[in-house]
Coordinates of C-alpha atoms in Angstrom, one line a residue:
X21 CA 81.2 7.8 73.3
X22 CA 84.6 9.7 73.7
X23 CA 85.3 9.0 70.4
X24 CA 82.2 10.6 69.3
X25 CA 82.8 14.0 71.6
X26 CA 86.2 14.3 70.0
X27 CA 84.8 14.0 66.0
X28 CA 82.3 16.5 67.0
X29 CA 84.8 18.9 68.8
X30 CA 86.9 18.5 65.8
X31 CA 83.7 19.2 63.1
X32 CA 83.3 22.3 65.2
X33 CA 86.9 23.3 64.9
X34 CA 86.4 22.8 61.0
X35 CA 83.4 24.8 60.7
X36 CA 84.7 27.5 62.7
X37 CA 87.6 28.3 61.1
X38 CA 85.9 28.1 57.7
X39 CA 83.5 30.8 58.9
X40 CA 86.5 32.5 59.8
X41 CA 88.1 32.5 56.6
X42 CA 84.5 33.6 55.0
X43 CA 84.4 36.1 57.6
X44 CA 88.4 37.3 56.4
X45 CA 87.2 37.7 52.8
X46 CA 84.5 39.7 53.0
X47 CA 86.1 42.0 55.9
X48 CA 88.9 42.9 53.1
X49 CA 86.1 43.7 50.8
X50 CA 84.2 45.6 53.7
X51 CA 87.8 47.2 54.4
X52 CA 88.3 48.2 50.7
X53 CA 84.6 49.3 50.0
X54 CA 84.5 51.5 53.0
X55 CA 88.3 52.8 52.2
X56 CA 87.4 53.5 48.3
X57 CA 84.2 55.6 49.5
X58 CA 86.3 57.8 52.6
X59 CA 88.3 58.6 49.9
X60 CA 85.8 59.6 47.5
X61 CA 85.8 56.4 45.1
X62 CA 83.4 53.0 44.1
X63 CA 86.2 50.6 45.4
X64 CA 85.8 46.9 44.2
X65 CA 82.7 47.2 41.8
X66 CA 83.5 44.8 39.2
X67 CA 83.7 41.2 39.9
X68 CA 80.2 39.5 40.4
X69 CA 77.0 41.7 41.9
X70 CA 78.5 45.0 43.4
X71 CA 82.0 43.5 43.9
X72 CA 81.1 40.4 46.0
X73 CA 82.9 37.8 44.5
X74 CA 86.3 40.1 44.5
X75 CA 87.8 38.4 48.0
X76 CA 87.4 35.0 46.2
X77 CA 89.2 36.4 42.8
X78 CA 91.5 38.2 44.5
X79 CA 92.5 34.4 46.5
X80 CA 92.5 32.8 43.9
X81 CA 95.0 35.1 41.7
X82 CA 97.4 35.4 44.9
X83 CA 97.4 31.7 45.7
X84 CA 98.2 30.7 41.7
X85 CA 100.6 33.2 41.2
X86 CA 104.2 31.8 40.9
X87 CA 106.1 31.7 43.8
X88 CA 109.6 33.1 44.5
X89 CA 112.5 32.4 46.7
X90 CA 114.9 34.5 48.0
X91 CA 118.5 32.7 46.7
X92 CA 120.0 33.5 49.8
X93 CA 117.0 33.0 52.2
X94 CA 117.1 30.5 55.0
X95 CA 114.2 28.2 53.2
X96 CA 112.8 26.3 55.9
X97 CA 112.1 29.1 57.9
X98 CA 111.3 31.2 55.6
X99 CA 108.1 28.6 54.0
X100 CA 107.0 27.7 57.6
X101 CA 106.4 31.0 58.9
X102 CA 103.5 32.3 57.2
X103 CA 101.9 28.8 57.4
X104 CA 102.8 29.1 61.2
X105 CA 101.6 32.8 61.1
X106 CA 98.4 32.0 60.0
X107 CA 97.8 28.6 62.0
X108 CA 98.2 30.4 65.1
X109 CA 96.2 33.1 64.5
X110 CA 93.4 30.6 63.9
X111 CA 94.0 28.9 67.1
X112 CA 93.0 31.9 68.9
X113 CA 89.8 31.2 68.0
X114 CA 89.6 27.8 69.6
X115 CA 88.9 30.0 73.1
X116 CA 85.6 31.2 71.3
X117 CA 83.6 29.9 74.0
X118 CA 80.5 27.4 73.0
X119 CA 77.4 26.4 74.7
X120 CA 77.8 22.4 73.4
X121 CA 80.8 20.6 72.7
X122 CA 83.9 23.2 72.4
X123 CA 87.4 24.3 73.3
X124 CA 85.1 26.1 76.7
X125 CA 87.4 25.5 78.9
X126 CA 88.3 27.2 82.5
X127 CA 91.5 28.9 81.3
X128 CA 90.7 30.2 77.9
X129 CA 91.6 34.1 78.5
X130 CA 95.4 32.2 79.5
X131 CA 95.4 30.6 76.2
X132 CA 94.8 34.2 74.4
X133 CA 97.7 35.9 75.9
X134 CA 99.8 32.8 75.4
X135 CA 98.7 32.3 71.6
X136 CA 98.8 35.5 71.0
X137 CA 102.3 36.7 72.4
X138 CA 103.7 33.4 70.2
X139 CA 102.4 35.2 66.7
X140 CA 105.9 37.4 67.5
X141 CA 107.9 34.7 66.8
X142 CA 106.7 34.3 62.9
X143 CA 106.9 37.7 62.5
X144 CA 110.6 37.9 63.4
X145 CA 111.0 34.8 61.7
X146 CA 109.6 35.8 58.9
X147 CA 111.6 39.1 58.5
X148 CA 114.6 37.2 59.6
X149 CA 114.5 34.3 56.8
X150 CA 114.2 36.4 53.9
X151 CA 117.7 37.5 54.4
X152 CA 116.6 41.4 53.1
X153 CA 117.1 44.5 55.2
X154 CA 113.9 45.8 54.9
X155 CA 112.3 42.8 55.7
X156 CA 114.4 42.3 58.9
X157 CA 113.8 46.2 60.2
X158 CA 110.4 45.8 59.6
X159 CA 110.2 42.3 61.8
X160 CA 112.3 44.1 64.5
X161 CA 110.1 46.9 64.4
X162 CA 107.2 45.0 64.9
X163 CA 108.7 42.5 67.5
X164 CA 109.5 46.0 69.6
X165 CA 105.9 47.0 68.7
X166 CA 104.0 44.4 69.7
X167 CA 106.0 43.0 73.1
X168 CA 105.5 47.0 74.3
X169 CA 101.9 46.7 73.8
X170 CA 101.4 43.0 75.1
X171 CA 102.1 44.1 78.6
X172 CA 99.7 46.6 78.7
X173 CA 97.0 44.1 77.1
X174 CA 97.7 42.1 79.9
X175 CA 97.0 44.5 82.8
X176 CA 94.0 45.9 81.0
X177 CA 92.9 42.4 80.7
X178 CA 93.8 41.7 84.6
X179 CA 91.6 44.7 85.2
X180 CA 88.7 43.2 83.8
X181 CA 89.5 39.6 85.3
X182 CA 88.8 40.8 88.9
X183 CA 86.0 42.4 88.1
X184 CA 84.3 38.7 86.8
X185 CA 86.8 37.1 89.4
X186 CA 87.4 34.0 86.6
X187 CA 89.8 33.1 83.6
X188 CA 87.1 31.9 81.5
X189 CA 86.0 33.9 78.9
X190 CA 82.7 32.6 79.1
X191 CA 82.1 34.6 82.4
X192 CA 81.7 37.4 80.3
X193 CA 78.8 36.7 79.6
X194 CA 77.1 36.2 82.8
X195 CA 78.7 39.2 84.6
X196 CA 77.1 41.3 82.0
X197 CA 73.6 40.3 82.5
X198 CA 72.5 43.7 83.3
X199 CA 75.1 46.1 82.1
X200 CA 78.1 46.1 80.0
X201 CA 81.6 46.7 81.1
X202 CA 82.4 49.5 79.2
X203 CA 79.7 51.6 81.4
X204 CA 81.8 50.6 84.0
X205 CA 85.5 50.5 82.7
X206 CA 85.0 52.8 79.7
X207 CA 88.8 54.3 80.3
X208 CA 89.9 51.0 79.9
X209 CA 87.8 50.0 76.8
X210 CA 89.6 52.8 75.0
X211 CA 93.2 51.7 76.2
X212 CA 92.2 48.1 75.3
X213 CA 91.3 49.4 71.4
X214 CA 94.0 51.3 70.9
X215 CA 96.4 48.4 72.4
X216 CA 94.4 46.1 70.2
X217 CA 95.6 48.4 67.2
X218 CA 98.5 48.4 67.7
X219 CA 98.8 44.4 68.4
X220 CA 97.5 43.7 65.0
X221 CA 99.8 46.1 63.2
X222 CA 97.2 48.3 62.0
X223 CA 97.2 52.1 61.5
X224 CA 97.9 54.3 62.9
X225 CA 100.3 51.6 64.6
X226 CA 101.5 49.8 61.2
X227 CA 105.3 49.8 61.4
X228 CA 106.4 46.7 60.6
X229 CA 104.9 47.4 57.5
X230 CA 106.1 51.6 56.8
X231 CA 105.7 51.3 52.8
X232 CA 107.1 54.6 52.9
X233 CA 110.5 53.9 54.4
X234 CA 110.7 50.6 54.4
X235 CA 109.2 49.1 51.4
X236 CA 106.2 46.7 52.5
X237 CA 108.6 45.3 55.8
X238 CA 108.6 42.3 56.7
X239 CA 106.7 40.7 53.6
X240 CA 108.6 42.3 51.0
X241 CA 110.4 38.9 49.7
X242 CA 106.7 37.0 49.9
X243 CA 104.5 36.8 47.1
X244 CA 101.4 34.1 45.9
X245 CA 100.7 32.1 49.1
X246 CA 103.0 33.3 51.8
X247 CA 101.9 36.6 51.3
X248 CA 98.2 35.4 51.0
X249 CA 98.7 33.7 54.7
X250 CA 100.3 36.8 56.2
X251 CA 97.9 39.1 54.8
X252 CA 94.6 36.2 56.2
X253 CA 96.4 36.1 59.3
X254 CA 96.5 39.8 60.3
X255 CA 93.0 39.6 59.6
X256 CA 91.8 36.6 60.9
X257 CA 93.4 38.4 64.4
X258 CA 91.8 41.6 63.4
X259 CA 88.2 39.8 63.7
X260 CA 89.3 37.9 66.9
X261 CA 90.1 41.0 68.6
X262 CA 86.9 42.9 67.9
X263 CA 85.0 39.7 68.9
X264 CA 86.9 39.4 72.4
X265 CA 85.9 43.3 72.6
X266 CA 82.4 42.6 72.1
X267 CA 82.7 39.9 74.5
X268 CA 84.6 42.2 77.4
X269 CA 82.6 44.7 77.4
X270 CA 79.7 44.8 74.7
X271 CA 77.7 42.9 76.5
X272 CA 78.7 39.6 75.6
X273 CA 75.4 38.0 74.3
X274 CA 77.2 35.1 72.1
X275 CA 74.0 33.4 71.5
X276 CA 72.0 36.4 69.8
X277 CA 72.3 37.8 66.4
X278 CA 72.7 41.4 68.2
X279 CA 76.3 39.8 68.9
X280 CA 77.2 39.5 65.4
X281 CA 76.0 43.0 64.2
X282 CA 78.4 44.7 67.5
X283 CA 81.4 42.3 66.1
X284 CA 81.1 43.3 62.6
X285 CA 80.9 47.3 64.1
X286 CA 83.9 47.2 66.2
X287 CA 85.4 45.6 62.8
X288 CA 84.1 48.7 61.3
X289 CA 86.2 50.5 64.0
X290 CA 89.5 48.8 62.6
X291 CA 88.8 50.2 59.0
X292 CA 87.6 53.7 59.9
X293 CA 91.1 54.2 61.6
X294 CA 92.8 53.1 58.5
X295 CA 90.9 55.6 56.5
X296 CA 91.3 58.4 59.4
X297 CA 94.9 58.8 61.1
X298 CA 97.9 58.9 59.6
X299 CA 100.8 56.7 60.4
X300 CA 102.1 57.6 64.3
X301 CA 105.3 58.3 65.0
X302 CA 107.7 55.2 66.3
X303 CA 109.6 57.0 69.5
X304 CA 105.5 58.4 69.9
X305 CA 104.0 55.0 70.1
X306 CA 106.7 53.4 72.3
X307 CA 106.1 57.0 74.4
X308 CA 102.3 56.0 74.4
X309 CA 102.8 52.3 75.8
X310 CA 105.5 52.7 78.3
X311 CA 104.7 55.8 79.8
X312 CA 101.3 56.5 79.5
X313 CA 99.3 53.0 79.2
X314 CA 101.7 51.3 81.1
X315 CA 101.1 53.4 84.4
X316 CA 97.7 54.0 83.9
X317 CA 96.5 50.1 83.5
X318 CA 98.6 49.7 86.6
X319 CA 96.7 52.6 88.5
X320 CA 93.6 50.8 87.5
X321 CA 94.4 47.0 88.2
X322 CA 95.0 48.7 91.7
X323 CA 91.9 50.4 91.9
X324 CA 89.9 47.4 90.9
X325 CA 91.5 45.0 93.1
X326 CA 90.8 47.2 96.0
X327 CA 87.5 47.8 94.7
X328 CA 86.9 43.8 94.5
X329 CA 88.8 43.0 98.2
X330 CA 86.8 46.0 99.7
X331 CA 83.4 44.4 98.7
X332 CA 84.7 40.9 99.7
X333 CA 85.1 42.6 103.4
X334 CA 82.1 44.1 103.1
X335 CA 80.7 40.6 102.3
X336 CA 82.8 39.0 105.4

């Protein structure tokens, strides 16, 4: 019987993280369609009906182009990293919570931040390895990026943990039976996008890539598959984040198709930015997270832990 429970947890695993990798290919076609008409162009129109079957050429030309080696790049490292890269960034989506046999288990939002905060490692890694300037100032600048903004993740997050008083994310979804959290917390759901930004090194937050001044970053040696696994696993993060937004405080209803259509807007959200803002300033967005976020998602853990221990004594 056990054995059973653990083929079907692991056929679940499989299928999810196909659908992921579905899902990654036709957000970049989403992201490039919505891009080339904000900026007054068809974008991909070519390749099968409308441009649909462009993520799959575009795959398949990145993962058969030759690939190159730095000479004096620490190999090891520098192979593993994007496979690393992208492996963790689909593990993140082993806390999707499930109603049947699944990864559901009590401490799943722990497992986020821990997962999460380990994708810094490949990045500095990554930069590191290549044994290139540019790529090593662009993996600094992203390590320095993304540690600033993980803090104030977490406290946002811890605001919206007392609230549901559990560290499953499942809870989500029964707290928000009658109304969403962003009704409630909409301050927070703001700070929590803009954080999210800025975790998945996305405009107007993309420094560890500054093409401008630093020549693509910390993927400038990479080309055919390591780039291809860098590039799916900033993605695949970008669609974890907007469904653990939809989850927080959308409403939460995994088990509709309304679910799907509010993941696949706050995806929307993610590209509309890219074809908005320009690129921030770097002293501006260290400004924003240690001086601004920082105190305020500290103000409001406060505020909603009194909140939750004053109706506790109420209850009493």
């Amino acid at each position: 019987m056990i054995f059973f429970d653990f083929l079907s947890v692991f056929f679940s695993m499989i299928l999810l993280v196909i659908g992921v990798l579905v899902g990654v290919a036709f957000l970049t076609l989403l992201e490039r369609k919505v891009l080339g008409y904000i900026q007054i162009r068809k974008g991909p129109n070519k390749v099968g009906f409308n441009g649909i079957l462009q993520p799959f050429g575009d795959a398949i030309k990145l993962f058969t182009k030759e690939q190159t080696f730095p000479f004096m790049s620490n190999f090891n490292v520098y192979f593993m990293s994007p496979l690393m890269n992208l492996s963790l960034s689909l593990m993140l989506w082993m806390c999707m919570p499930f109603l049947t046999v699944f990864l559901n288990f009590d401490l799943s939002c722990l497992f986020f931040l821990t997962v999460s905060s380990l994708g810094v490692y490949m990045l500095m890694l990554a930069g590191w390895s290549s044994n290139s300037s540019y790529a090593l100032l662009g993996s600094l600048r992203a390590v320095a990026q993304t540690i600033s903004y993980e803090v104030s993740l977490a406290l946002i997050l811890m605001s919206f943990l007392f609230l549901i008083l559990s560290i499953n994310i499942l809870d989500f979804i029964y707290i928000q039976k009658y109304i969403w959290l962003i009704f409630l917390m909409f301050p927070l759901t703001l700070m929590w996008l803009v954080s999210a930004l800025a975790e998945t090194n996305r405009t107007p937050f993309d420094f560890a890539e500054g093409e401008s001044e630093l020549v693509s970053g910390f993927n400038i040696e990479y080309s055919s598959g390591g780039f291809a696994m860098i590039f799916l696993a900033e993605y695949s993060s970008i669609l974890f984040m907007s469904m653990i937004s939809t989850l927080m405080f959308l409403g939460g209803d995994l088990y509709t198709f309304w679910f799907f259509i509010k993941l696949t807007l706050v995806s929307f959200f993610w590209v509309w930015v890219r074809g908005t803002l320009p690129r921030f300033r770097y002293d501006k967005l260290m400004y924003l997270a240690w001086k601004s976020f920082l105190p305020s998602s500290l103000l409001y853990l406060i505020f909603y832990f009194s909140l939750k221990m004053d109706i506790f004594i109420r209850l009493l």
